[in-house]
Every structure is written in C-alpha cells, then in structure tokens.
Amino acid sequence: MDSTTLSDLKRIYEQKRRKAFQDAEIRKKEIYNKLPRLSEIDAELSKAYLSTAMEILKNSQTSSISNLKKISDTLQKEKTELLKKEGKTLEDLSPIFSCAKCKDTGYIEKNGKTEMCTCLKQEIFNIEYNKSNMGNLEKENFSTFHLDVYSDEINPQKYKSNISPRENMKRIEKIAKNFIAHFDDPEQKNLIFMGNSGLGKTFLSNCIANEILKLGKTVLYQTAPVMLNDIINCLFDKPNCNKNIIENLLSANLLIIDDFGTESVNNMKFTEIFNILNTRLLNQNRKITKTIISTNLNLQNIYSIYDERIASRIVGYYEICKFFGDDIRFQKV
Ligand SMILES: [Zn+2]
C-alpha cells in the first residue's frame, strides 16, 4: 500500500477521534448546565475515591473498599436517574465514535497483538481497489433496487424460462438476502451471477456489498481483467505494483469479481484464478471469506474457457443465479 495513503488516513482518523471527544465535551457541558446536581455527584464520587485510597495507604486495610462500593453505587444510581428524567443516558456523556470497535484509532488489540481494524482496512480497499465502483455503491442499494423494472411477461420462447424476468429477480433477490443473513455460515455458498449485460448483476452485487459493509466487514471489488493484471504485475515484481494485492484478495471478507470472462486467459491466469477461488473457499485462518462472481458467460462457456478445476469449484461451491430479461439500463428514471 502507498505509505501516503495510510498516513493520510491516519490523520483523518485522528481528526475524527478528536472531534468525537470535543462533541462529547459539548454535550456533557449542556447536560451538566441543566442538571447542576451532576457536578456535585462527580465531586462526591472523587472525594469518596480519594479518602478510601488514603485510608488504605494509612491503615493498609481493605474494609473501606466495600464502603466505597456502596457510596459509588448510590451516587451512580442517582446520576443515571437524573439523566433518565432528561431522556439521556450515561452514553450521552461519552464520545460517539464512527467505529465502536477501534474507537476511531484504526487499530484493535487481538490476542495481545495490534491489528488493523476492518474499518481502516476497508478505507484502504476503497481508495486502492473500489474507486471505480464507489460512486455506484452509494446509489445502488436495496432501497433503490426495484423489481418493477423487470418485465412480468411470461414468454418461454423469448426468455427460455417458464417464469417472468420479474419473478426470476424476486427469487434472486431472496437468494441475495439469504446470502447476507448467513454470511458467517461456512456452509453458505458463494454466488455467481450469470447473464447478459444490463440486467442488473453489478447493481445487485453493490446492494449486497452495502449490507456487508454495514456488518463491519471488508469488501473488495475488482473486475477480472484488472485483478489478474495486478496479480501478474505483482508476481513479476513490476514497478508500482501493489504488493498487498494478493493478500488483500485472499483475506477480504467479501470479494466481488466483476466482468469475469472478459479477461484474456492463459495458463498462468488460470492458476491465479484457481488459487484465489480455492483459498477463499478454504476460509483460511478460520476467517469467513465469501465471493461473488459476475459474468456474461454461461456454465458451458465456463467449462470450455477455463480448466476443469475452476469450473468444478464454481459448480460445487457457488449458487448459480441466472439473470434474464430485457436491458434495464434504459428503463431507469
Ligand atoms: Zn474501526
């Protein structure tokens, strides 16, 4: 990753964190102005803590601790009740961070080690990989997903199905929502969206991405040609290559590979595609990693273009969603 990206992000986080503390301070002042008794309670509390500490130092006896607990409980209770009357809670006096997990530091402690929080990881993904798609991510979510842009005509000759495109999308929407709800279930299959351009495959992957992001997970979006070029550049150690690309492709909670099948293929790329799909299936580090592939190809195409190992992974571990109907891009208002 570009070191300026990380230092810029760290600065933004520092500002966010400072703002959260300042806002809390302002809120606290307002509440304390309205309820002067709160300041008295705080003073009584610190007095009780201090005198207990002194007592322990002097007489080295701990019996005063239970007394302190009683005083503290009574005062805290009074504080909570006073706040409640104003429709507030103790939380209103504390900073509200955009990420509760890392308190806007970008890092968390896990098993004695410092780790980058998913929120910071996602910021880096957005800058480095998701750029092309981020604008769409904001607009394309389940609240802007409308089934009525799909025809309700049942026409087996035209659509090669005995249900209408709308009914079909309704089923796919259900599959998508189920995928989100069971994301952490290792048994939950990955998704492959098949069908012509203009049927809403990328739109639906963005709807899912939005929901997965809300769960505090990381989402990496790449088109197959860009993804494979980046990997190959990295393997050949080309200048300006993104050293973390492979690690990130393997570890993102959700990887969306768009335009699968539009890349030029060769044996080396087959190996890389297989490695990515297969490693992600194994849920390395017991971490749940799921993949959505979007493609204009059908299963026969996949079997004829890619080697059998890739095709069999897709058939075995992906729920196949076939999109059909008329191009919806011209129907959107
Ligand atoms: Zn965080």
Coordinates of C-alpha atoms and ligand atoms in Angstrom, one line a residue:
M1 CA 0.0 0.0 0.0
D2 CA 1.1 3.5 -0.7
S3 CA 2.5 4.9 2.5
T4 CA 0.9 8.3 1.9
T5 CA -2.5 6.7 1.7
L6 CA -2.0 5.2 5.2
S7 CA -0.6 8.4 6.7
D8 CA -3.4 10.4 5.2
L9 CA -5.9 8.0 6.6
K10 CA -4.3 8.1 10.0
R11 CA -4.6 11.8 10.0
I12 CA -8.3 11.7 9.1
Y13 CA -8.8 9.1 11.9
E14 CA -7.0 11.3 14.4
Q15 CA -9.3 14.2 13.4
K16 CA -12.4 12.1 13.6
R17 CA -11.4 10.9 17.1
R18 CA -10.6 14.4 18.3
K19 CA -14.0 15.6 17.0
A20 CA -15.8 12.7 18.9
F21 CA -14.2 13.9 22.1
Q22 CA -14.9 17.5 21.5
D23 CA -18.6 16.8 20.7
A24 CA -18.9 14.7 23.8
E25 CA -17.4 17.5 25.9
I26 CA -20.0 20.0 24.4
R27 CA -22.9 17.5 25.1
K28 CA -21.7 17.0 28.6
K29 CA -21.5 20.7 29.3
E30 CA -25.1 21.2 28.1
I31 CA -26.4 18.4 30.2
Y32 CA -24.4 19.5 33.3
N33 CA -25.7 23.1 32.9
K34 CA -29.2 21.7 33.0
L35 CA -28.5 19.4 35.9
P36 CA -26.1 21.0 38.3
R37 CA -26.5 18.1 40.7
L38 CA -24.4 16.0 38.3
S39 CA -21.3 18.1 39.1
E40 CA -21.9 17.6 42.8
I41 CA -22.2 13.9 42.3
D42 CA -18.9 13.8 40.4
A43 CA -17.3 15.8 43.2
E44 CA -18.7 13.5 45.9
L45 CA -17.5 10.4 43.9
S46 CA -13.9 11.7 43.6
K47 CA -13.9 12.6 47.3
A48 CA -15.0 9.1 48.2
Y49 CA -12.4 7.5 46.0
L50 CA -9.7 9.7 47.4
S51 CA -10.5 9.2 51.0
T52 CA -10.7 5.4 50.5
A53 CA -7.3 5.5 48.9
M54 CA -5.8 7.4 51.8
E55 CA -7.4 5.1 54.3
I56 CA -5.9 2.0 52.6
L57 CA -2.5 3.7 52.5
K58 CA -2.6 4.7 56.2
N59 CA -4.1 1.6 57.7
S60 CA -3.5 -0.9 54.9
Q61 CA -6.9 -2.3 55.5
T62 CA -9.3 -3.1 52.6
S63 CA -12.6 -3.0 54.6
S64 CA -13.2 0.6 53.4
I65 CA -13.5 -0.7 49.8
S66 CA -16.9 -2.3 50.4
N67 CA -18.0 1.0 51.9
L68 CA -16.7 2.9 48.8
K69 CA -18.6 0.5 46.6
K70 CA -21.8 1.3 48.4
I71 CA -21.3 5.0 48.1
S72 CA -20.3 4.8 44.5
D73 CA -23.4 2.6 43.6
T74 CA -25.8 5.0 45.3
L75 CA -24.3 8.0 43.5
Q76 CA -24.1 6.3 40.1
K77 CA -27.7 5.3 40.5
E78 CA -28.7 8.9 41.3
K79 CA -26.8 10.1 38.3
T80 CA -28.5 7.6 35.9
E81 CA -31.9 8.5 37.3
L82 CA -31.3 12.2 36.9
L83 CA -30.2 11.7 33.3
K84 CA -33.1 9.4 32.6
K85 CA -35.5 12.2 33.5
E86 CA -33.9 14.3 30.8
G87 CA -34.2 11.4 28.4
K88 CA -30.4 10.9 28.5
T89 CA -28.1 8.0 29.4
L90 CA -24.5 7.8 30.6
E91 CA -23.6 7.1 27.0
D92 CA -24.7 10.6 26.1
L93 CA -21.7 11.9 28.1
S94 CA -19.2 9.7 26.3
P95 CA -17.7 10.2 22.8
I96 CA -19.6 8.6 19.9
F97 CA -17.0 7.1 17.5
S98 CA -17.8 6.2 13.9
C99 CA -16.3 2.8 14.7
A100 CA -17.1 1.5 18.1
K101 CA -14.7 -1.4 17.7
C102 CA -11.5 0.6 17.4
K103 CA -12.8 3.9 18.8
D104 CA -11.6 5.6 15.6
T105 CA -8.0 4.7 16.2
G106 CA -8.0 2.3 13.2
Y107 CA -6.3 -0.4 15.3
I108 CA -7.5 -3.1 17.7
E109 CA -5.8 -5.4 20.2
K110 CA -6.4 -9.1 19.4
N111 CA -4.7 -11.9 21.4
G112 CA -2.1 -9.5 22.6
K113 CA -1.3 -8.2 19.1
T114 CA -2.2 -4.9 17.5
E115 CA -4.2 -5.4 14.3
M116 CA -5.7 -3.1 11.7
C117 CA -9.4 -2.6 12.3
T118 CA -11.7 -3.7 9.5
C119 CA -12.9 -0.1 9.1
L120 CA -9.4 1.1 8.2
K121 CA -8.8 -1.9 6.0
Q122 CA -12.0 -1.0 4.2
E123 CA -10.9 2.6 3.7
I124 CA -7.7 1.4 2.1
F125 CA -9.6 -1.0 -0.1
N126 CA -11.9 1.8 -1.2
I127 CA -9.0 4.0 -2.2
E128 CA -6.9 1.3 -3.8
Y129 CA -9.4 -1.0 -5.5
N130 CA -13.0 0.0 -5.2
K131 CA -12.5 3.6 -6.6
S132 CA -14.2 2.8 -9.9
N133 CA -17.2 1.4 -8.1
M134 CA -17.6 3.5 -5.0
G135 CA -19.9 6.1 -6.6
N136 CA -22.2 3.3 -7.6
L137 CA -22.0 1.8 -4.2
E138 CA -23.7 4.8 -2.6
K139 CA -26.5 4.9 -5.2
E140 CA -27.0 1.2 -5.6
N141 CA -28.6 -0.5 -2.6
F142 CA -31.7 -2.4 -1.7
S143 CA -33.7 0.8 -1.2
T144 CA -33.1 1.8 -4.9
F145 CA -33.5 -1.8 -6.2
H146 CA -36.9 -2.0 -7.9
L147 CA -38.3 -5.3 -9.2
D148 CA -40.8 -3.4 -11.4
V149 CA -38.0 -2.5 -14.0
Y150 CA -38.1 -6.2 -14.9
S151 CA -40.9 -7.4 -17.2
D152 CA -43.7 -9.5 -15.7
E153 CA -44.3 -11.2 -19.1
I154 CA -44.1 -14.9 -19.2
N155 CA -42.6 -15.8 -22.5
P156 CA -40.8 -19.1 -22.7
Q157 CA -39.8 -18.5 -26.3
K158 CA -38.2 -15.2 -25.7
Y159 CA -36.8 -15.7 -22.2
K160 CA -36.3 -19.5 -22.3
S161 CA -38.0 -19.9 -19.0
N162 CA -41.5 -20.5 -17.7
I163 CA -41.3 -17.7 -15.2
S164 CA -41.2 -13.9 -15.9
P165 CA -37.9 -11.9 -15.6
R166 CA -39.6 -10.2 -12.6
E167 CA -40.4 -13.4 -10.8
N168 CA -36.9 -14.6 -11.5
M169 CA -35.4 -11.4 -10.0
K170 CA -37.6 -11.8 -7.0
R171 CA -36.1 -15.3 -6.5
I172 CA -32.5 -13.9 -7.0
E173 CA -33.2 -11.1 -4.5
K174 CA -34.3 -13.6 -1.9
I175 CA -31.1 -15.6 -2.6
A176 CA -29.0 -12.4 -2.1
K177 CA -30.7 -11.5 1.1
N178 CA -30.2 -15.1 2.4
F179 CA -26.5 -14.8 1.4
I180 CA -26.2 -11.7 3.6
A181 CA -28.1 -13.1 6.5
H182 CA -26.0 -16.3 6.6
F183 CA -22.7 -14.7 5.5
D184 CA -20.8 -16.1 8.5
D185 CA -22.1 -19.6 8.0
P186 CA -19.3 -21.7 6.4
E187 CA -22.0 -23.8 4.7
Q188 CA -23.4 -20.8 2.9
K189 CA -22.5 -20.9 -0.7
N190 CA -20.9 -18.2 -2.7
L191 CA -22.8 -16.5 -5.5
I192 CA -22.3 -16.4 -9.3
F193 CA -24.5 -14.0 -11.3
M194 CA -24.8 -15.1 -14.9
G195 CA -26.5 -13.2 -17.8
N196 CA -26.1 -10.5 -20.4
S197 CA -25.1 -7.0 -19.6
G198 CA -27.7 -4.6 -18.5
L199 CA -29.7 -7.0 -16.3
G200 CA -28.6 -5.6 -13.0
K201 CA -25.8 -8.0 -12.0
T202 CA -23.4 -5.3 -10.8
F203 CA -26.3 -3.4 -9.3
L204 CA -27.3 -6.4 -7.1
S205 CA -23.6 -7.1 -6.1
N206 CA -23.5 -3.5 -5.0
C207 CA -26.7 -3.9 -2.9
I208 CA -25.1 -6.9 -1.2
A209 CA -21.7 -5.0 -0.7
N210 CA -23.6 -2.2 1.0
E211 CA -25.2 -4.6 3.5
I212 CA -21.9 -6.5 4.1
L213 CA -20.1 -3.2 4.8
K214 CA -22.9 -2.3 7.3
L215 CA -21.9 -5.5 9.2
G216 CA -18.4 -4.1 9.6
K217 CA -16.9 -6.5 7.2
T218 CA -14.4 -5.7 4.4
V219 CA -15.5 -5.7 0.7
L220 CA -13.1 -5.7 -2.2
Y221 CA -14.4 -5.1 -5.7
Q222 CA -12.4 -5.7 -8.8
T223 CA -13.1 -6.5 -12.4
A224 CA -11.4 -9.8 -13.5
P225 CA -9.1 -8.1 -16.1
V226 CA -7.8 -5.5 -13.6
M227 CA -7.5 -8.1 -10.8
L228 CA -5.4 -10.5 -12.9
N229 CA -3.2 -7.8 -14.3
D230 CA -2.5 -6.5 -10.8
I231 CA -1.6 -10.1 -9.7
I232 CA 0.7 -10.8 -12.6
N233 CA 2.4 -7.4 -12.2
C234 CA 2.9 -8.2 -8.6
L235 CA 4.3 -11.7 -9.3
F236 CA 6.8 -10.2 -11.8
D237 CA 7.7 -7.5 -9.3
K238 CA 6.9 -4.7 -11.8
P239 CA 7.5 -1.2 -10.6
N240 CA 4.5 0.5 -8.9
C241 CA 2.8 -2.9 -8.4
N242 CA 0.6 -3.2 -5.4
K243 CA 2.5 -5.6 -3.1
N244 CA -0.5 -6.3 -0.9
I245 CA -2.9 -7.2 -3.7
I246 CA -2.8 -11.0 -3.3
E247 CA -3.0 -10.9 0.5
N248 CA -6.0 -8.5 0.2
L249 CA -7.7 -10.6 -2.5
L250 CA -7.4 -13.6 -0.3
S251 CA -8.5 -12.0 3.0
A252 CA -11.3 -9.5 2.2
N253 CA -14.5 -10.8 3.8
L254 CA -16.3 -10.3 0.5
L255 CA -14.6 -10.3 -2.9
I256 CA -16.7 -9.2 -5.8
I257 CA -15.1 -10.2 -9.2
D258 CA -17.0 -8.4 -11.9
D259 CA -16.8 -9.0 -15.7
F260 CA -15.4 -12.5 -15.1
G261 CA -14.6 -13.9 -18.6
T262 CA -13.7 -10.6 -20.2
E263 CA -10.0 -11.1 -19.3
S264 CA -7.6 -12.6 -21.7
V265 CA -6.8 -16.0 -20.5
N266 CA -3.7 -18.2 -20.3
N267 CA -2.4 -20.9 -18.1
M268 CA -0.8 -18.6 -15.6
K269 CA -4.0 -16.7 -15.1
F270 CA -5.9 -20.0 -14.7
T271 CA -3.6 -20.9 -11.9
E272 CA -4.1 -17.5 -10.2
I273 CA -7.9 -17.6 -10.6
F274 CA -7.9 -21.1 -9.1
N275 CA -5.7 -20.1 -6.2
I276 CA -7.9 -17.2 -5.3
L277 CA -11.2 -19.1 -5.6
N278 CA -9.9 -22.1 -3.9
T279 CA -8.1 -20.3 -1.0
R280 CA -11.2 -18.3 -0.3
L281 CA -13.2 -21.4 -0.2
L282 CA -11.0 -22.9 2.5
N283 CA -11.8 -20.0 4.8
Q284 CA -8.2 -19.5 5.7
N285 CA -7.4 -18.6 9.3
R286 CA -10.9 -19.7 10.1
K287 CA -11.9 -16.4 8.7
I288 CA -15.1 -16.4 6.6
T289 CA -14.4 -15.2 3.1
K290 CA -17.1 -15.2 0.5
T291 CA -17.0 -14.4 -3.2
I292 CA -19.5 -13.1 -5.7
I293 CA -18.6 -13.6 -9.4
S294 CA -20.5 -11.7 -12.1
T295 CA -20.2 -12.9 -15.6
N296 CA -21.8 -12.8 -19.1
L297 CA -20.8 -16.4 -19.6
N298 CA -23.0 -19.4 -19.0
L299 CA -21.9 -22.6 -17.5
Q300 CA -21.0 -24.2 -20.8
N301 CA -18.8 -21.2 -21.7
I302 CA -17.1 -21.5 -18.3
Y303 CA -16.3 -25.2 -18.9
S304 CA -15.0 -24.6 -22.3
I305 CA -12.9 -21.5 -21.5
Y306 CA -11.5 -22.3 -18.1
D307 CA -9.9 -25.5 -16.9
E308 CA -11.9 -28.1 -15.1
R309 CA -10.6 -27.3 -11.6
I310 CA -12.0 -23.7 -11.8
A311 CA -15.3 -24.8 -13.4
S312 CA -15.8 -27.6 -10.7
R313 CA -15.2 -25.1 -7.9
I314 CA -17.8 -22.8 -9.3
V315 CA -20.4 -25.6 -9.8
G316 CA -19.7 -27.1 -6.4
Y317 CA -19.5 -24.0 -4.2
Y318 CA -21.4 -21.3 -5.9
E319 CA -25.2 -20.8 -6.0
I320 CA -25.9 -20.0 -9.7
C321 CA -28.2 -17.1 -10.3
K322 CA -29.3 -16.7 -14.0
F323 CA -30.4 -13.2 -14.9
F324 CA -32.6 -12.9 -18.0
G325 CA -34.9 -10.3 -19.4
D326 CA -34.6 -7.0 -21.3
D327 CA -31.8 -4.5 -20.8
I328 CA -33.0 -2.4 -17.7
R329 CA -30.4 0.3 -18.1
F330 CA -32.7 2.3 -20.4
Q331 CA -35.7 2.0 -18.1
K332 CA -34.2 3.6 -15.0
V333 CA -35.5 7.0 -14.2
Ligands
ZN1 ZN -12.6 0.5 13.4

